[in-house]
Short mmCIF file of N, CA and C in Angstrom, two decimals:
data_model
loop_
_atom_site.label_atom_id
_atom_site.label_comp_id
_atom_site.label_asym_id
_atom_site.label_seq_id
_atom_site.Cartn_x
_atom_site.Cartn_y
_atom_site.Cartn_z
N UNK A 27 106.97 123.29 93.05
CA UNK A 27 106.82 121.95 93.57
C UNK A 27 106.62 121.95 95.09
N UNK A 28 106.99 123.05 95.74
CA UNK A 28 106.78 123.09 97.18
C UNK A 28 105.31 122.96 97.53
N UNK A 29 104.44 123.44 96.63
CA UNK A 29 103.00 123.35 96.88
C UNK A 29 102.54 121.90 96.97
N UNK A 30 103.24 120.98 96.32
CA UNK A 30 102.85 119.57 96.36
C UNK A 30 102.92 119.00 97.76
N UNK A 31 103.73 119.60 98.61
CA UNK A 31 103.81 119.11 99.98
C UNK A 31 102.48 119.27 100.71
N UNK A 32 101.65 120.17 100.22
CA UNK A 32 100.34 120.39 100.84
C UNK A 32 99.29 119.39 100.36
N UNK A 33 99.60 118.61 99.34
CA UNK A 33 98.66 117.62 98.82
C UNK A 33 98.72 116.38 99.69
N UNK A 34 97.55 115.84 100.00
CA UNK A 34 97.53 114.56 100.71
C UNK A 34 97.87 113.46 99.71
N UNK A 35 98.22 112.29 100.21
CA UNK A 35 98.47 111.17 99.31
C UNK A 35 97.20 110.80 98.54
N UNK A 36 96.04 110.98 99.16
CA UNK A 36 94.78 110.72 98.47
C UNK A 36 94.62 111.67 97.29
N UNK A 37 94.98 112.95 97.50
CA UNK A 37 94.92 113.92 96.40
C UNK A 37 95.86 113.50 95.27
N UNK A 38 97.05 113.04 95.64
CA UNK A 38 98.02 112.61 94.64
C UNK A 38 97.48 111.42 93.85
N UNK A 39 96.82 110.49 94.54
CA UNK A 39 96.24 109.34 93.85
C UNK A 39 95.17 109.76 92.86
N UNK A 40 94.32 110.69 93.27
CA UNK A 40 93.28 111.19 92.38
C UNK A 40 93.89 111.88 91.17
N UNK A 41 94.91 112.69 91.40
CA UNK A 41 95.58 113.38 90.30
C UNK A 41 96.23 112.38 89.35
N UNK A 42 96.82 111.32 89.89
CA UNK A 42 97.44 110.32 89.04
C UNK A 42 96.40 109.67 88.13
N UNK A 43 95.24 109.35 88.68
CA UNK A 43 94.16 108.78 87.86
C UNK A 43 93.76 109.77 86.76
N UNK A 44 93.70 111.05 87.10
CA UNK A 44 93.30 112.05 86.12
C UNK A 44 94.37 112.29 85.05
N UNK A 45 95.64 112.14 85.41
CA UNK A 45 96.73 112.34 84.46
C UNK A 45 96.84 111.19 83.46
N UNK A 46 96.55 109.98 83.90
CA UNK A 46 96.74 108.80 83.05
C UNK A 46 95.48 107.94 82.97
N UNK A 47 94.35 108.50 82.55
CA UNK A 47 93.13 107.69 82.56
C UNK A 47 93.21 106.48 81.65
N UNK A 48 93.94 106.58 80.53
CA UNK A 48 94.03 105.44 79.62
C UNK A 48 94.93 104.33 80.13
N UNK A 49 95.78 104.63 81.11
CA UNK A 49 96.66 103.61 81.67
C UNK A 49 96.08 102.92 82.90
N UNK A 50 95.01 103.45 83.46
CA UNK A 50 94.53 102.94 84.73
C UNK A 50 94.08 101.48 84.71
N UNK A 51 93.34 101.02 83.69
CA UNK A 51 92.96 99.60 83.71
C UNK A 51 94.18 98.68 83.71
N UNK A 52 95.17 98.98 82.87
CA UNK A 52 96.38 98.17 82.83
C UNK A 52 97.16 98.28 84.14
N UNK A 53 97.23 99.47 84.68
CA UNK A 53 97.94 99.68 85.94
C UNK A 53 97.32 98.86 87.07
N UNK A 54 95.99 98.88 87.16
CA UNK A 54 95.30 98.12 88.20
C UNK A 54 95.50 96.62 88.02
N UNK A 55 95.46 96.17 86.77
CA UNK A 55 95.68 94.75 86.50
C UNK A 55 97.09 94.33 86.91
N UNK A 56 98.08 95.14 86.54
CA UNK A 56 99.47 94.82 86.90
C UNK A 56 99.68 94.90 88.41
N UNK A 57 99.04 95.86 89.05
CA UNK A 57 99.16 95.98 90.50
C UNK A 57 98.56 94.75 91.19
N UNK A 58 97.41 94.29 90.70
CA UNK A 58 96.79 93.09 91.26
C UNK A 58 97.69 91.87 91.08
N UNK A 59 98.31 91.73 89.91
CA UNK A 59 99.23 90.61 89.67
C UNK A 59 100.47 90.71 90.55
N UNK A 60 100.96 91.93 90.76
CA UNK A 60 102.11 92.15 91.64
C UNK A 60 101.78 91.69 93.06
N UNK A 61 100.61 92.06 93.54
CA UNK A 61 100.17 91.64 94.88
C UNK A 61 100.06 90.12 94.96
N UNK A 62 99.45 89.53 93.94
CA UNK A 62 99.28 88.08 93.90
C UNK A 62 100.63 87.38 93.93
N UNK A 63 101.61 87.92 93.20
CA UNK A 63 102.95 87.33 93.17
C UNK A 63 103.59 87.37 94.56
N UNK A 64 103.47 88.48 95.25
CA UNK A 64 104.03 88.60 96.60
C UNK A 64 103.36 87.61 97.54
N UNK A 65 102.04 87.50 97.44
CA UNK A 65 101.30 86.59 98.31
C UNK A 65 101.68 85.14 98.04
N UNK A 66 101.77 84.77 96.76
CA UNK A 66 102.09 83.38 96.41
C UNK A 66 103.53 83.02 96.75
N UNK A 67 104.44 83.98 96.68
CA UNK A 67 105.86 83.71 96.92
C UNK A 67 106.31 84.19 98.30
N UNK A 68 105.38 84.32 99.22
CA UNK A 68 105.71 84.92 100.51
C UNK A 68 106.81 84.18 101.26
N UNK A 69 106.82 82.86 101.22
CA UNK A 69 107.85 82.12 101.95
C UNK A 69 109.23 82.42 101.37
N UNK A 70 109.34 82.34 100.06
CA UNK A 70 110.61 82.62 99.38
C UNK A 70 111.05 84.08 99.62
N UNK A 71 110.12 84.99 99.48
CA UNK A 71 110.45 86.41 99.64
C UNK A 71 110.82 86.76 101.08
N UNK A 72 110.17 86.11 102.04
CA UNK A 72 110.48 86.43 103.44
C UNK A 72 111.91 86.04 103.79
N UNK A 73 112.42 84.99 103.16
CA UNK A 73 113.79 84.54 103.41
C UNK A 73 114.80 85.50 102.77
N UNK A 74 114.48 85.99 101.58
CA UNK A 74 115.43 86.83 100.85
C UNK A 74 115.15 88.33 100.99
N UNK A 75 114.27 88.71 101.90
CA UNK A 75 113.90 90.13 102.07
C UNK A 75 115.13 90.95 102.43
N UNK A 76 115.38 92.02 101.67
CA UNK A 76 116.63 92.77 101.81
C UNK A 76 116.53 93.97 102.74
N UNK A 77 115.36 94.29 103.21
CA UNK A 77 115.20 95.53 103.97
C UNK A 77 114.49 95.32 105.30
N UNK A 78 114.89 94.31 106.08
CA UNK A 78 114.17 94.02 107.33
C UNK A 78 114.23 95.16 108.35
N UNK A 79 115.30 95.95 108.31
CA UNK A 79 115.41 97.05 109.26
C UNK A 79 114.55 98.24 108.86
N UNK A 80 114.26 98.35 107.56
CA UNK A 80 113.48 99.48 107.07
C UNK A 80 111.98 99.17 107.11
N UNK A 81 111.62 98.02 106.55
CA UNK A 81 110.22 97.58 106.52
C UNK A 81 110.21 96.08 106.72
N UNK A 82 109.60 95.58 107.78
CA UNK A 82 109.50 94.13 107.96
C UNK A 82 108.71 93.50 106.81
N UNK A 83 109.14 92.34 106.35
CA UNK A 83 108.48 91.70 105.22
C UNK A 83 107.00 91.46 105.48
N UNK A 84 106.66 91.02 106.68
CA UNK A 84 105.25 90.68 106.92
C UNK A 84 104.35 91.92 106.94
N UNK A 85 104.92 93.08 107.22
CA UNK A 85 104.16 94.33 107.07
C UNK A 85 103.90 94.56 105.58
N UNK A 86 104.94 94.37 104.76
CA UNK A 86 104.81 94.54 103.31
C UNK A 86 103.80 93.54 102.74
N UNK A 87 103.84 92.31 103.23
CA UNK A 87 102.90 91.28 102.80
C UNK A 87 101.47 91.69 103.15
N UNK A 88 101.28 92.24 104.34
CA UNK A 88 99.96 92.72 104.74
C UNK A 88 99.46 93.82 103.82
N UNK A 89 100.35 94.71 103.39
CA UNK A 89 99.96 95.75 102.44
C UNK A 89 99.56 95.13 101.10
N UNK A 90 100.28 94.10 100.67
CA UNK A 90 99.93 93.43 99.41
C UNK A 90 98.53 92.83 99.50
N UNK A 91 98.22 92.17 100.63
CA UNK A 91 96.87 91.64 100.83
C UNK A 91 95.83 92.76 100.79
N UNK A 92 96.09 93.85 101.49
CA UNK A 92 95.12 94.95 101.56
C UNK A 92 94.88 95.59 100.19
N UNK A 93 95.95 95.79 99.43
CA UNK A 93 95.80 96.37 98.09
C UNK A 93 95.04 95.41 97.19
N UNK A 94 95.37 94.12 97.24
CA UNK A 94 94.67 93.13 96.42
C UNK A 94 93.18 93.09 96.73
N UNK A 95 92.85 93.13 98.01
CA UNK A 95 91.43 93.12 98.41
C UNK A 95 90.73 94.38 97.94
N UNK A 96 91.39 95.53 98.08
CA UNK A 96 90.79 96.79 97.64
C UNK A 96 90.52 96.77 96.14
N UNK A 97 91.47 96.27 95.37
CA UNK A 97 91.27 96.20 93.91
C UNK A 97 90.14 95.23 93.59
N UNK A 98 90.13 94.07 94.23
CA UNK A 98 89.09 93.08 93.96
C UNK A 98 87.70 93.60 94.33
N UNK A 99 87.60 94.26 95.47
CA UNK A 99 86.30 94.75 95.93
C UNK A 99 85.78 95.92 95.11
N UNK A 100 86.69 96.77 94.66
CA UNK A 100 86.25 98.01 94.02
C UNK A 100 86.59 98.09 92.55
N UNK A 101 87.13 97.03 91.98
CA UNK A 101 87.53 97.09 90.58
C UNK A 101 86.29 97.24 89.70
N UNK A 102 86.23 98.34 89.01
CA UNK A 102 85.11 98.64 88.13
C UNK A 102 85.66 99.15 86.81
N UNK A 103 84.79 99.27 85.83
CA UNK A 103 85.22 99.81 84.55
C UNK A 103 85.74 101.22 84.72
N UNK A 104 86.63 101.62 83.84
CA UNK A 104 87.34 102.90 83.98
C UNK A 104 86.39 104.07 84.17
N UNK A 105 85.31 104.10 83.43
CA UNK A 105 84.41 105.26 83.53
C UNK A 105 83.73 105.34 84.89
N UNK A 106 83.75 104.26 85.64
CA UNK A 106 83.14 104.28 86.97
C UNK A 106 84.14 104.51 88.09
N UNK A 107 85.43 104.64 87.75
CA UNK A 107 86.41 104.92 88.79
C UNK A 107 86.10 106.27 89.41
N UNK A 108 86.07 106.30 90.70
CA UNK A 108 85.72 107.54 91.38
C UNK A 108 86.86 107.95 92.29
N UNK A 109 86.79 109.16 92.76
CA UNK A 109 87.84 109.70 93.61
C UNK A 109 88.08 108.82 94.84
N UNK A 110 87.03 108.23 95.39
CA UNK A 110 87.19 107.41 96.58
C UNK A 110 88.08 106.20 96.32
N UNK A 111 88.02 105.66 95.09
CA UNK A 111 88.86 104.52 94.75
C UNK A 111 90.33 104.93 94.75
N UNK A 112 90.62 106.05 94.10
CA UNK A 112 92.00 106.55 94.08
C UNK A 112 92.46 106.85 95.50
N UNK A 113 91.61 107.47 96.26
CA UNK A 113 91.96 107.80 97.65
C UNK A 113 92.21 106.53 98.45
N UNK A 114 91.43 105.49 98.19
CA UNK A 114 91.62 104.23 98.91
C UNK A 114 92.96 103.59 98.62
N UNK A 115 93.37 103.62 97.35
CA UNK A 115 94.67 103.04 96.99
C UNK A 115 95.83 103.87 97.52
N UNK A 116 95.59 105.14 97.74
CA UNK A 116 96.68 106.02 98.15
C UNK A 116 96.50 106.52 99.57
N UNK A 117 95.80 105.76 100.40
CA UNK A 117 95.70 106.20 101.79
C UNK A 117 97.08 106.13 102.43
N UNK A 118 97.23 106.74 103.57
CA UNK A 118 98.56 106.87 104.18
C UNK A 118 99.25 105.52 104.37
N UNK A 119 98.49 104.48 104.70
CA UNK A 119 99.10 103.18 104.98
C UNK A 119 99.52 102.46 103.70
N UNK A 120 98.75 102.59 102.63
CA UNK A 120 99.04 101.86 101.39
C UNK A 120 99.91 102.64 100.42
N UNK A 121 100.08 103.93 100.66
CA UNK A 121 100.77 104.80 99.70
C UNK A 121 102.15 104.26 99.32
N UNK A 122 102.95 103.88 100.30
CA UNK A 122 104.31 103.44 100.04
C UNK A 122 104.32 102.22 99.12
N UNK A 123 103.42 101.28 99.37
CA UNK A 123 103.36 100.06 98.56
C UNK A 123 102.98 100.39 97.12
N UNK A 124 101.92 101.17 96.95
CA UNK A 124 101.44 101.50 95.60
C UNK A 124 102.46 102.36 94.87
N UNK A 125 103.04 103.34 95.56
CA UNK A 125 104.02 104.21 94.92
C UNK A 125 105.26 103.42 94.50
N UNK A 126 105.70 102.49 95.33
CA UNK A 126 106.85 101.65 94.98
C UNK A 126 106.53 100.85 93.72
N UNK A 127 105.33 100.27 93.65
CA UNK A 127 104.94 99.50 92.47
C UNK A 127 104.95 100.39 91.23
N UNK A 128 104.37 101.58 91.31
CA UNK A 128 104.30 102.47 90.15
C UNK A 128 105.70 102.91 89.74
N UNK A 129 106.56 103.14 90.71
CA UNK A 129 107.93 103.51 90.39
C UNK A 129 108.62 102.38 89.61
N UNK A 130 108.46 101.15 90.07
CA UNK A 130 109.07 100.01 89.37
C UNK A 130 108.44 99.85 87.98
N UNK A 131 107.13 100.00 87.88
CA UNK A 131 106.44 99.86 86.61
C UNK A 131 106.89 100.95 85.63
N UNK A 132 107.06 102.16 86.11
CA UNK A 132 107.45 103.26 85.23
C UNK A 132 108.85 103.03 84.66
N UNK A 133 109.71 102.36 85.41
CA UNK A 133 111.03 102.03 84.90
C UNK A 133 110.91 100.95 83.82
N UNK A 134 110.00 100.00 84.03
CA UNK A 134 109.81 98.91 83.08
C UNK A 134 109.12 99.37 81.80
N UNK A 135 108.22 100.33 81.92
CA UNK A 135 107.46 100.81 80.75
C UNK A 135 108.05 102.12 80.26
N UNK A 136 109.11 102.02 79.50
CA UNK A 136 109.81 103.22 79.07
C UNK A 136 108.95 104.12 78.19
N UNK A 137 107.89 103.55 77.60
CA UNK A 137 107.03 104.38 76.76
C UNK A 137 106.29 105.44 77.58
N UNK A 138 106.32 105.32 78.91
CA UNK A 138 105.72 106.38 79.73
C UNK A 138 106.41 107.71 79.51
N UNK A 139 107.68 107.66 79.10
CA UNK A 139 108.40 108.91 78.85
C UNK A 139 107.74 109.71 77.74
N UNK A 140 106.94 109.06 76.90
CA UNK A 140 106.27 109.76 75.81
C UNK A 140 105.03 110.52 76.27
N UNK A 141 104.61 110.30 77.50
CA UNK A 141 103.45 111.01 78.03
C UNK A 141 103.91 112.37 78.56
N UNK A 142 103.30 113.46 78.10
CA UNK A 142 103.71 114.77 78.62
C UNK A 142 103.46 114.91 80.11
N UNK A 143 102.53 114.13 80.65
CA UNK A 143 102.20 114.21 82.07
C UNK A 143 103.15 113.42 82.95
N UNK A 144 104.07 112.66 82.33
CA UNK A 144 104.90 111.74 83.11
C UNK A 144 105.69 112.45 84.20
N UNK A 145 106.34 113.55 83.84
CA UNK A 145 107.16 114.26 84.83
C UNK A 145 106.31 114.78 85.98
N UNK A 146 105.10 115.20 85.68
CA UNK A 146 104.20 115.67 86.74
C UNK A 146 103.89 114.52 87.68
N UNK A 147 103.59 113.35 87.12
CA UNK A 147 103.26 112.19 87.96
C UNK A 147 104.44 111.79 88.83
N UNK A 148 105.63 111.79 88.25
CA UNK A 148 106.81 111.43 89.02
C UNK A 148 107.01 112.40 90.17
N UNK A 149 106.81 113.68 89.90
CA UNK A 149 106.97 114.67 90.96
C UNK A 149 105.90 114.51 92.02
N UNK A 150 104.69 114.16 91.60
CA UNK A 150 103.61 113.96 92.58
C UNK A 150 103.91 112.79 93.50
N UNK A 151 104.35 111.69 92.90
CA UNK A 151 104.53 110.47 93.68
C UNK A 151 105.87 110.38 94.37
N UNK A 152 106.90 110.89 93.74
CA UNK A 152 108.25 110.63 94.22
C UNK A 152 109.00 111.91 94.53
N UNK A 153 108.28 112.90 95.01
CA UNK A 153 108.93 114.16 95.38
C UNK A 153 110.03 113.89 96.39
N UNK A 154 109.75 112.96 97.29
CA UNK A 154 110.76 112.48 98.22
C UNK A 154 110.97 111.01 97.91
N UNK A 155 112.18 110.54 98.09
CA UNK A 155 112.47 109.13 97.82
C UNK A 155 111.64 108.27 98.77
N UNK A 156 110.90 107.31 98.22
CA UNK A 156 109.99 106.50 99.00
C UNK A 156 110.72 105.35 99.69
N UNK A 157 111.47 104.60 98.93
CA UNK A 157 112.13 103.41 99.46
C UNK A 157 113.61 103.43 99.07
N UNK A 158 114.43 102.67 99.76
CA UNK A 158 115.87 102.73 99.50
C UNK A 158 116.34 101.98 98.26
N UNK A 159 115.47 101.33 97.51
CA UNK A 159 115.96 100.59 96.35
C UNK A 159 115.59 101.26 95.06
#
């Protein structure tokens, strides 16, 4: 696993797409809805934000906007997903937001445990703890 430290976040994003190609359309749809929820509830969320010292809410909101725009601009059918799309979602600035979403989704979708690639994906994305929650 030490070798994973040499992978860029863009490489990890590409590998994630390759590990779970059948989950990508659903993942992108859920990620877009997650971003939309944050954007629509920004006033409520900004008041109840629990981690202002770690990540300011408005920075997180900006990431939600950026991810939503990226998905909207580049959302294509699965067979047309290219490495650049994965790299775009997992660039250094957006990585924390997308990885946090996938971590929360993986907890919600317990059937992911049935995928033999699941442990590899978790190690790729969460080798180090991303966020404090």
